[in-house]
PDB file of C-alpha atoms in Angstrom:
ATOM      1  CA  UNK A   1       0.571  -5.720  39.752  1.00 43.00           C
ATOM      2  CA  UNK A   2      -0.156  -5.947  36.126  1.00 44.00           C
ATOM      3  CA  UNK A   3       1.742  -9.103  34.533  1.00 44.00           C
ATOM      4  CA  UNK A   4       2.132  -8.778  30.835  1.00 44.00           C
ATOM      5  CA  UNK A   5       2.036 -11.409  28.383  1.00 45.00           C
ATOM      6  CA  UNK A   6       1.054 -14.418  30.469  1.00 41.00           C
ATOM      7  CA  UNK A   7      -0.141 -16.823  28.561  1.00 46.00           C
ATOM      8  CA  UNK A   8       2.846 -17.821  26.552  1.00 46.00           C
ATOM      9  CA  UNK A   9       4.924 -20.089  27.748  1.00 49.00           C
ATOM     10  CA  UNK A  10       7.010 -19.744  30.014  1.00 63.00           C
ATOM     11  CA  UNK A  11       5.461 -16.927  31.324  1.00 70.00           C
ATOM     12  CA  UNK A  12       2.290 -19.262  32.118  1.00 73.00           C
ATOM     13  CA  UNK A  13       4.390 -20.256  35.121  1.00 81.00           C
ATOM     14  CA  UNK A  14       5.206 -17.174  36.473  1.00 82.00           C
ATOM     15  CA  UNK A  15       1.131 -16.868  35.639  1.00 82.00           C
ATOM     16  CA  UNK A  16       0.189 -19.570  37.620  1.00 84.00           C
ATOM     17  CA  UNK A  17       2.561 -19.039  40.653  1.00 86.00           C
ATOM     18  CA  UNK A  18       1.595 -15.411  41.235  1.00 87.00           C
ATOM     19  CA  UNK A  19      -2.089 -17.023  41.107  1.00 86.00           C
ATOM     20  CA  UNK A  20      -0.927 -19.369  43.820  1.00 89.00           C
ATOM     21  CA  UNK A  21       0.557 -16.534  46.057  1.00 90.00           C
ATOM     22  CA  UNK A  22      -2.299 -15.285  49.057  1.00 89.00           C
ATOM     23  CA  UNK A  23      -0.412 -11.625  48.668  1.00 88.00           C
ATOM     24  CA  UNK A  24      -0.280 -11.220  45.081  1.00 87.00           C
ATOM     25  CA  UNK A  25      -3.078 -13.708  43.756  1.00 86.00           C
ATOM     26  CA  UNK A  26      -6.222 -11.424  44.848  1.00 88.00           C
ATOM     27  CA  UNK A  27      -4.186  -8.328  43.539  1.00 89.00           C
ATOM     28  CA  UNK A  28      -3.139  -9.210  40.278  1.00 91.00           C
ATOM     29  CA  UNK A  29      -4.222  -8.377  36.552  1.00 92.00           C
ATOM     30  CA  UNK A  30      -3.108 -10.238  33.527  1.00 91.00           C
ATOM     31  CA  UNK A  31      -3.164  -8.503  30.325  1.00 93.00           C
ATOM     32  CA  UNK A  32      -1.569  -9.731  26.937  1.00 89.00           C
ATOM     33  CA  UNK A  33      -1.499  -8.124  23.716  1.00 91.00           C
ATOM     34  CA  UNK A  34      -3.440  -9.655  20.392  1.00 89.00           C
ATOM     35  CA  UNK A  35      -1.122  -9.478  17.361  1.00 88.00           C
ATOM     36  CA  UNK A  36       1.317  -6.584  17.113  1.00 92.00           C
ATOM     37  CA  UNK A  37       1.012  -4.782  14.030  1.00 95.00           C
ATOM     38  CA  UNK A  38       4.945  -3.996  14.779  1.00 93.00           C
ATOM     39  CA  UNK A  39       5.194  -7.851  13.803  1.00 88.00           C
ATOM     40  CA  UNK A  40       4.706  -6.881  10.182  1.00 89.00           C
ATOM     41  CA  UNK A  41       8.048  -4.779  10.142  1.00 87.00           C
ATOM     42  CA  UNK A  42       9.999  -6.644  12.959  1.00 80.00           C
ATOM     43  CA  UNK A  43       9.057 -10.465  13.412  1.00 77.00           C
ATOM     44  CA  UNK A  44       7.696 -11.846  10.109  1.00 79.00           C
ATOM     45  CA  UNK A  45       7.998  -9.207   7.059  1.00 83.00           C
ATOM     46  CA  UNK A  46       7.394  -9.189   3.730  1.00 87.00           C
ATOM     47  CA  UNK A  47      10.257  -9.715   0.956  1.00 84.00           C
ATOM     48  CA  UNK A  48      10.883 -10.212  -2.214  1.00 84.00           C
ATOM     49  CA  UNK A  49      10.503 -12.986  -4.423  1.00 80.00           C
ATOM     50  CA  UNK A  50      12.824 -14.293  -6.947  1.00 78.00           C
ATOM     51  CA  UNK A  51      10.548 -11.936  -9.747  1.00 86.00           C
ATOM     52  CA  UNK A  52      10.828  -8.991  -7.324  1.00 86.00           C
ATOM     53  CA  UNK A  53       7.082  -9.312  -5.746  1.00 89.00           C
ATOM     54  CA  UNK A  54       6.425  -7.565  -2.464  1.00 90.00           C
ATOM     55  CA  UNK A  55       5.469 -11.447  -0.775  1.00 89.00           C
ATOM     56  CA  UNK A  56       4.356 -12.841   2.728  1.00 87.00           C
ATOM     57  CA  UNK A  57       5.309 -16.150   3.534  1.00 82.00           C
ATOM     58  CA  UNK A  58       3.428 -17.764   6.023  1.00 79.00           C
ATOM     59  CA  UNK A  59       2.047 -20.876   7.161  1.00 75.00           C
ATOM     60  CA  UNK A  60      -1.714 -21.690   5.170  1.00 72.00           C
ATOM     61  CA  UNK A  61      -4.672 -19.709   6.452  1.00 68.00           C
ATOM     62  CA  UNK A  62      -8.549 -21.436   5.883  1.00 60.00           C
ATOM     63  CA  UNK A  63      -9.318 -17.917   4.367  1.00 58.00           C
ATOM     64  CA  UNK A  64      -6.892 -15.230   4.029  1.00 56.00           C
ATOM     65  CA  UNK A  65      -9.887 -12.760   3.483  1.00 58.00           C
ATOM     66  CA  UNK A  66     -12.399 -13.753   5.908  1.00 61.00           C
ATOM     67  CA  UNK A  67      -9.690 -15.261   8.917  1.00 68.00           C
ATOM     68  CA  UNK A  68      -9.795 -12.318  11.630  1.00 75.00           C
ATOM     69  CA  UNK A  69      -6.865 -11.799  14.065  1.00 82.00           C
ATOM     70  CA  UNK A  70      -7.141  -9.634  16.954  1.00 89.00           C
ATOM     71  CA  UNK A  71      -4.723  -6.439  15.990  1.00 94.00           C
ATOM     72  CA  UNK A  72      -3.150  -3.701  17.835  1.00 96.00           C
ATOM     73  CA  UNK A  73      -0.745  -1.334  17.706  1.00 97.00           C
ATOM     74  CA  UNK A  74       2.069  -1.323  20.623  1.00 96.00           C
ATOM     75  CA  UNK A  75       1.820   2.648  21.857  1.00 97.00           C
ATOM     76  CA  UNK A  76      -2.166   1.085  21.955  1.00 98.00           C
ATOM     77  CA  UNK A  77      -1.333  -1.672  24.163  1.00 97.00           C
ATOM     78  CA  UNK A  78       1.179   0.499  26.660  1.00 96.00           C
ATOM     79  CA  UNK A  79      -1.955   3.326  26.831  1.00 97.00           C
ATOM     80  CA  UNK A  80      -4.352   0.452  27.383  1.00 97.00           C
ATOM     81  CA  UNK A  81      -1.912  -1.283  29.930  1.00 96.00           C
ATOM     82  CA  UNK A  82      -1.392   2.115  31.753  1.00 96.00           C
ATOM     83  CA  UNK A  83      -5.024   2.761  32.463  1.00 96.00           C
ATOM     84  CA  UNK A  84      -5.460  -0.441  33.826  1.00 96.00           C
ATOM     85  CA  UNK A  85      -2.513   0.363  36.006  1.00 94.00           C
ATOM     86  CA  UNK A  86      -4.000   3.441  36.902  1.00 96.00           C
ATOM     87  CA  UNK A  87      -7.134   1.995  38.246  1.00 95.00           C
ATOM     88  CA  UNK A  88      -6.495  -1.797  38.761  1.00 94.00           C
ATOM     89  CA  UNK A  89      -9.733  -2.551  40.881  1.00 94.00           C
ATOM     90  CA  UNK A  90     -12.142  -3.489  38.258  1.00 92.00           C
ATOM     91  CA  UNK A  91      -9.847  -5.525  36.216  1.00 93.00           C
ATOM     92  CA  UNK A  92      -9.086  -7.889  39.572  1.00 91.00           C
ATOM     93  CA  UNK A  93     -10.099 -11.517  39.895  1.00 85.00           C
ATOM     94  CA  UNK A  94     -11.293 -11.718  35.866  1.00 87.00           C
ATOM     95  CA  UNK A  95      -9.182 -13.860  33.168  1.00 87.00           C
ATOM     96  CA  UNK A  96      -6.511 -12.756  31.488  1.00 89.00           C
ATOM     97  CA  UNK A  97      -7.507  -9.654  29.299  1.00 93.00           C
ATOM     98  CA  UNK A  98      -6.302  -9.835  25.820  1.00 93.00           C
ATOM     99  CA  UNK A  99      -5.669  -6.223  24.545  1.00 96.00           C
ATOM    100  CA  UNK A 100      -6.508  -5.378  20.774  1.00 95.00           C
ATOM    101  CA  UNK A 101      -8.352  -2.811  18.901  1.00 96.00           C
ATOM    102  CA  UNK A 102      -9.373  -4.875  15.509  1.00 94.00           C
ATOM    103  CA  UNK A 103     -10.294  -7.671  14.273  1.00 89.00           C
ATOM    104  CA  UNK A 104      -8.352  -7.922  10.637  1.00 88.00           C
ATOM    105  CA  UNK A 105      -8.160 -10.393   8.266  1.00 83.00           C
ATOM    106  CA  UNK A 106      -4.858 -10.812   6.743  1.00 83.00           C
ATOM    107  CA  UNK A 107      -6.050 -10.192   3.687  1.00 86.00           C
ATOM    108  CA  UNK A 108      -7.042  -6.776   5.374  1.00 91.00           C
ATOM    109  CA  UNK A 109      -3.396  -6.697   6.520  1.00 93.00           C
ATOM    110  CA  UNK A 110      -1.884  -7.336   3.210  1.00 93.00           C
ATOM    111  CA  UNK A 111      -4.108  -4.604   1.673  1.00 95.00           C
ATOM    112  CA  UNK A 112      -2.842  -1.975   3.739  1.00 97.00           C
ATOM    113  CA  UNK A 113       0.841  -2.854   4.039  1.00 96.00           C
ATOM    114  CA  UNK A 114       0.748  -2.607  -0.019  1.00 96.00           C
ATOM    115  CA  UNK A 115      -1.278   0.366  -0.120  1.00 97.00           C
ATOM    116  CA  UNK A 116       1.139   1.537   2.255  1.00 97.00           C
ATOM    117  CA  UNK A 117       4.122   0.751   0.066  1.00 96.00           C
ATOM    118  CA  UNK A 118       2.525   1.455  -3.416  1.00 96.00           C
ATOM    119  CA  UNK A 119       2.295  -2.035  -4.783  1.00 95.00           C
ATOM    120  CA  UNK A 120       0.465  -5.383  -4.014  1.00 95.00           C
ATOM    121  CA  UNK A 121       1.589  -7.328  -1.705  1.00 94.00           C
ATOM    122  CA  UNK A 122       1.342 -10.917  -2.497  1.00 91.00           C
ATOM    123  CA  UNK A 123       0.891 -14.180   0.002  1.00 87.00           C
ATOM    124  CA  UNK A 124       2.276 -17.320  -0.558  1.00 85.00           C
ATOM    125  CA  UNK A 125       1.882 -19.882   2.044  1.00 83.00           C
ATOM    126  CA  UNK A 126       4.427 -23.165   2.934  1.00 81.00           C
ATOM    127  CA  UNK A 127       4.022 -25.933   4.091  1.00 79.00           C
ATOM    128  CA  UNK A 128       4.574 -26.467   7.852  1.00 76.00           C
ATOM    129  CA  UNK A 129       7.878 -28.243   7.617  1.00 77.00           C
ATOM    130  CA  UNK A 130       9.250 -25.255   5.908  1.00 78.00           C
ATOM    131  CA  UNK A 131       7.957 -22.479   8.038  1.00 77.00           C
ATOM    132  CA  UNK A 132       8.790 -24.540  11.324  1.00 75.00           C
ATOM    133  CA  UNK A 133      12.659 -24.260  10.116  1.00 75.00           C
ATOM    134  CA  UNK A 134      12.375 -20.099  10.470  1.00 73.00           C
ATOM    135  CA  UNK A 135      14.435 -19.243  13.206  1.00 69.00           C
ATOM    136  CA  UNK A 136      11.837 -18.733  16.424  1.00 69.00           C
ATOM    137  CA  UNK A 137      11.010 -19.903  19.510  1.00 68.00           C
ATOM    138  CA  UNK A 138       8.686 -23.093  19.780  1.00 73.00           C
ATOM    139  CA  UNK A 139       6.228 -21.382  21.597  1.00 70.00           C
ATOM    140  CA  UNK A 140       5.936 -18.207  18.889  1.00 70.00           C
ATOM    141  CA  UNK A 141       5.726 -21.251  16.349  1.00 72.00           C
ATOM    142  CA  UNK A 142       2.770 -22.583  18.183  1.00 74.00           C
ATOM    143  CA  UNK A 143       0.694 -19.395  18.510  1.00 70.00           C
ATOM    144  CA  UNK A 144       1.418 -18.146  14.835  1.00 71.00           C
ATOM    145  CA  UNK A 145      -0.029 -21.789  14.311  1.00 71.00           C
ATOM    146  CA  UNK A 146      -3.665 -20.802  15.928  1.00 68.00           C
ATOM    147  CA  UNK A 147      -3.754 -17.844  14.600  1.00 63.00           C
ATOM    148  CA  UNK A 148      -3.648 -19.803  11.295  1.00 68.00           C
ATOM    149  CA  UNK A 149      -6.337 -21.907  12.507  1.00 62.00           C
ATOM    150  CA  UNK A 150      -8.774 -19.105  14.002  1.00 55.00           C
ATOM    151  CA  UNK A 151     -11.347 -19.593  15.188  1.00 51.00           C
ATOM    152  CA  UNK A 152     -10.916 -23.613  14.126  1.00 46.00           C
ATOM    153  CA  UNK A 153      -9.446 -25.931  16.599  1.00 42.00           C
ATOM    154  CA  UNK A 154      -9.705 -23.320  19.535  1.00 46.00           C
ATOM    155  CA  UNK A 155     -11.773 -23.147  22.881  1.00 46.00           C
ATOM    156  CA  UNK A 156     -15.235 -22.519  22.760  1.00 46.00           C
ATOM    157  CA  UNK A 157     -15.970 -19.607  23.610  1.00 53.00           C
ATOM    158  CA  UNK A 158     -12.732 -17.986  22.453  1.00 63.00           C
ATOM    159  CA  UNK A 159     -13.879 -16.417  19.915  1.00 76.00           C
ATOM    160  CA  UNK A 160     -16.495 -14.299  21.786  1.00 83.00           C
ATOM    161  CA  UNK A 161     -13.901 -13.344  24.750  1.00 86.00           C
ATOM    162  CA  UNK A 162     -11.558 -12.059  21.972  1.00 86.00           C
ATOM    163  CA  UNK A 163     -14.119  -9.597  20.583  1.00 89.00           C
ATOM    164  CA  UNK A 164     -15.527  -9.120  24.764  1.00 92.00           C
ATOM    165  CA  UNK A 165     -11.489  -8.212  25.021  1.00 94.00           C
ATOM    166  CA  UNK A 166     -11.813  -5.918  21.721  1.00 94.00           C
ATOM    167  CA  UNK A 167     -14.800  -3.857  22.989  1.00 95.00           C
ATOM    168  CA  UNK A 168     -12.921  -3.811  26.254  1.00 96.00           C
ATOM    169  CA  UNK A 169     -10.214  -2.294  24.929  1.00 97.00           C
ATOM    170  CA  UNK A 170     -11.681   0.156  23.025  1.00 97.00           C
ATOM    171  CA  UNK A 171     -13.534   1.671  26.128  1.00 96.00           C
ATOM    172  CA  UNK A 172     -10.128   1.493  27.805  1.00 95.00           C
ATOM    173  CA  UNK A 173      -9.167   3.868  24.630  1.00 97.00           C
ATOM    174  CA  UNK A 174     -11.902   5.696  24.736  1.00 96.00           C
ATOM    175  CA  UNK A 175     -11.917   4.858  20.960  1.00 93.00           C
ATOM    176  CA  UNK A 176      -9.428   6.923  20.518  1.00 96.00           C
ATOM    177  CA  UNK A 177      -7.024   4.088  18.551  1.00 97.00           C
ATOM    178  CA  UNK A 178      -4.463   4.099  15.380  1.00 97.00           C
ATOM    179  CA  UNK A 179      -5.607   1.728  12.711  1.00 98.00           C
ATOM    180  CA  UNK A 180      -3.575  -1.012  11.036  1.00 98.00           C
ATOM    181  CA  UNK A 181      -3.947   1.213   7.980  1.00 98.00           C
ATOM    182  CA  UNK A 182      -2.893   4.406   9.834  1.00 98.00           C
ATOM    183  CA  UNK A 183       0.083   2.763  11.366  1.00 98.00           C
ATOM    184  CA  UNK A 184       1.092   1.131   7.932  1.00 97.00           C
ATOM    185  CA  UNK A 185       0.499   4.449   5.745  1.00 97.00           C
ATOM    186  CA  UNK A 186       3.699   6.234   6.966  1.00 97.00           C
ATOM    187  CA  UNK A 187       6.265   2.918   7.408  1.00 96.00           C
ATOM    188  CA  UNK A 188       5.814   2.276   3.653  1.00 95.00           C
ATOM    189  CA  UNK A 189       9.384   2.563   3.008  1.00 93.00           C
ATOM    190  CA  UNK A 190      10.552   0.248   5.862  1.00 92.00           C
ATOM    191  CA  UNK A 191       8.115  -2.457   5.150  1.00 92.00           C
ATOM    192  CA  UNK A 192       8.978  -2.852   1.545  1.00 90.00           C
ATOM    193  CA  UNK A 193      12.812  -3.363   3.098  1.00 86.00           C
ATOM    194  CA  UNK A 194      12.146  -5.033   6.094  1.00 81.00           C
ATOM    195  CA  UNK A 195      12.354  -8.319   4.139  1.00 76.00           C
ATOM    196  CA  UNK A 196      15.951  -8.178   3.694  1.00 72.00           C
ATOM    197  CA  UNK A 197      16.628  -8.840   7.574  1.00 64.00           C
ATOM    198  CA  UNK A 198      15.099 -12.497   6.985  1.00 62.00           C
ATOM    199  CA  UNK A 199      17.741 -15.296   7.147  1.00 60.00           C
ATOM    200  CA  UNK A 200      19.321 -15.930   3.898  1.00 65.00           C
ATOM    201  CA  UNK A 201      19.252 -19.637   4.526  1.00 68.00           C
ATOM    202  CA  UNK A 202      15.593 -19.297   5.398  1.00 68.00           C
ATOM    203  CA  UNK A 203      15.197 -17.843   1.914  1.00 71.00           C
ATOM    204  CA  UNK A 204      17.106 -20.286   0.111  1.00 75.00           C
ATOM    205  CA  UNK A 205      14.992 -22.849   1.154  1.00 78.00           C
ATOM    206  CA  UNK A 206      12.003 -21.241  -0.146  1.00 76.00           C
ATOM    207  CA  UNK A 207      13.875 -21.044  -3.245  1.00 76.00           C
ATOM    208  CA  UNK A 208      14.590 -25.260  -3.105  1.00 80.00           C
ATOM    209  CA  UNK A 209      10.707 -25.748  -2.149  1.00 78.00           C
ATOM    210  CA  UNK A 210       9.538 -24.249  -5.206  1.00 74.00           C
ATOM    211  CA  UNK A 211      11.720 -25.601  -7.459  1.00 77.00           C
ATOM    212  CA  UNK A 212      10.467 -29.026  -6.366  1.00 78.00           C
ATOM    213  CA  UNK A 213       7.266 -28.049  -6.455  1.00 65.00           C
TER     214      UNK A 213
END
């Protein structure tokens, strides 16, 4: 059995009682994905501001340029996912595998999406209180949160497990991945609109906030 995503809540229960479980326990695999590059064009896009500038609101990062965030792309992930599937045995009685193929900064991230679309792409962050009122589940909220804060405030040790995870994944691959960049460079169209799909309200009070500010 390969259980997916496992370490968000509340699948860290289903996590913990398939752990618990003298059939499945000693059988199982846990593998969850870094950060979807998909998440850029279906989760948390860019849009516009009120001067017409590609933006990306987001909660503050220490350092947009040297932050690094543990990327892949979701036909990645499934390949990755069915090779473990395939051959389950060496991946048994480990921690949780976290599945990614970079390590971007968002800078990085930014770069591409706007080369992607033809025109800088600009970030802007809010303040907590703001971003908190986006329409998402508490637990989404809370990892977007560390990724914010990566590698500060996290486990020791994290940081090397992500990039053990990385290499991992790559021999899973056989390095044979697609890019941020390369899955960016033909979706410029749809991320320049994919803005439009973000809650009005949600907008609005970005609008208020900077007017106060």
């Amino acid at each position: 059995q390969v259980a997916l995503g496992v370490e968000a809540r509340p699948k860290a229960t289903i996590r913990r009682a398939i752990e618990a479980s003298p059939k499945l326990g000693p059988r199982a695999v846990f593998v969850h994905p870094g950060f979807y590059a998909s998440n850029f064009l279906r989760v948390w896009p860019c849009s516009r501001d009120a001067r017409g500038r590609l933006t990306w609101w987001f909660l503050p990062v220490r350092d947009a340029s040297n932050l690094r965030w543990p990327m892949v792309v979701l036909d990645d992930f499934g390949v990755a996912v069915a090779r473990i599937a395939a051959d389950p045995e060496p991946w048994r009685g480990r921690r949780p595998l976290m599945i990614s193929t970079e390590l971007l900064s968002l800078q990085d991230c930014l770069d591409a999406i706007g080369e992607a679309v033809g025109e800088p792409v600009r970030f802007e962050p809010v303040p907590l209180s703001l971003f908190a009122s986006y329409p998402m589940p508490a637990r989404v909220l809370d990892a977007l949160r560390l990724y914010c804060t990566w590698p500060t405030g996290t486990p020791a040790g994290a940081t090397e497990e992500i990039e053990a995870d990385r290499v991992a994944t790559l021999a899973l691959l056989d390095g044979e991945i697609t890019s941020f960049a390369q899955w960016a460079r033909p979706r410029g169209d749809a991320l320049a609109d994919a803005g439009r799909r973000l809650h009005l309200e949600w907008l609005r009070r970005i609008a208020r906030w900077r007017r106060a500010g």
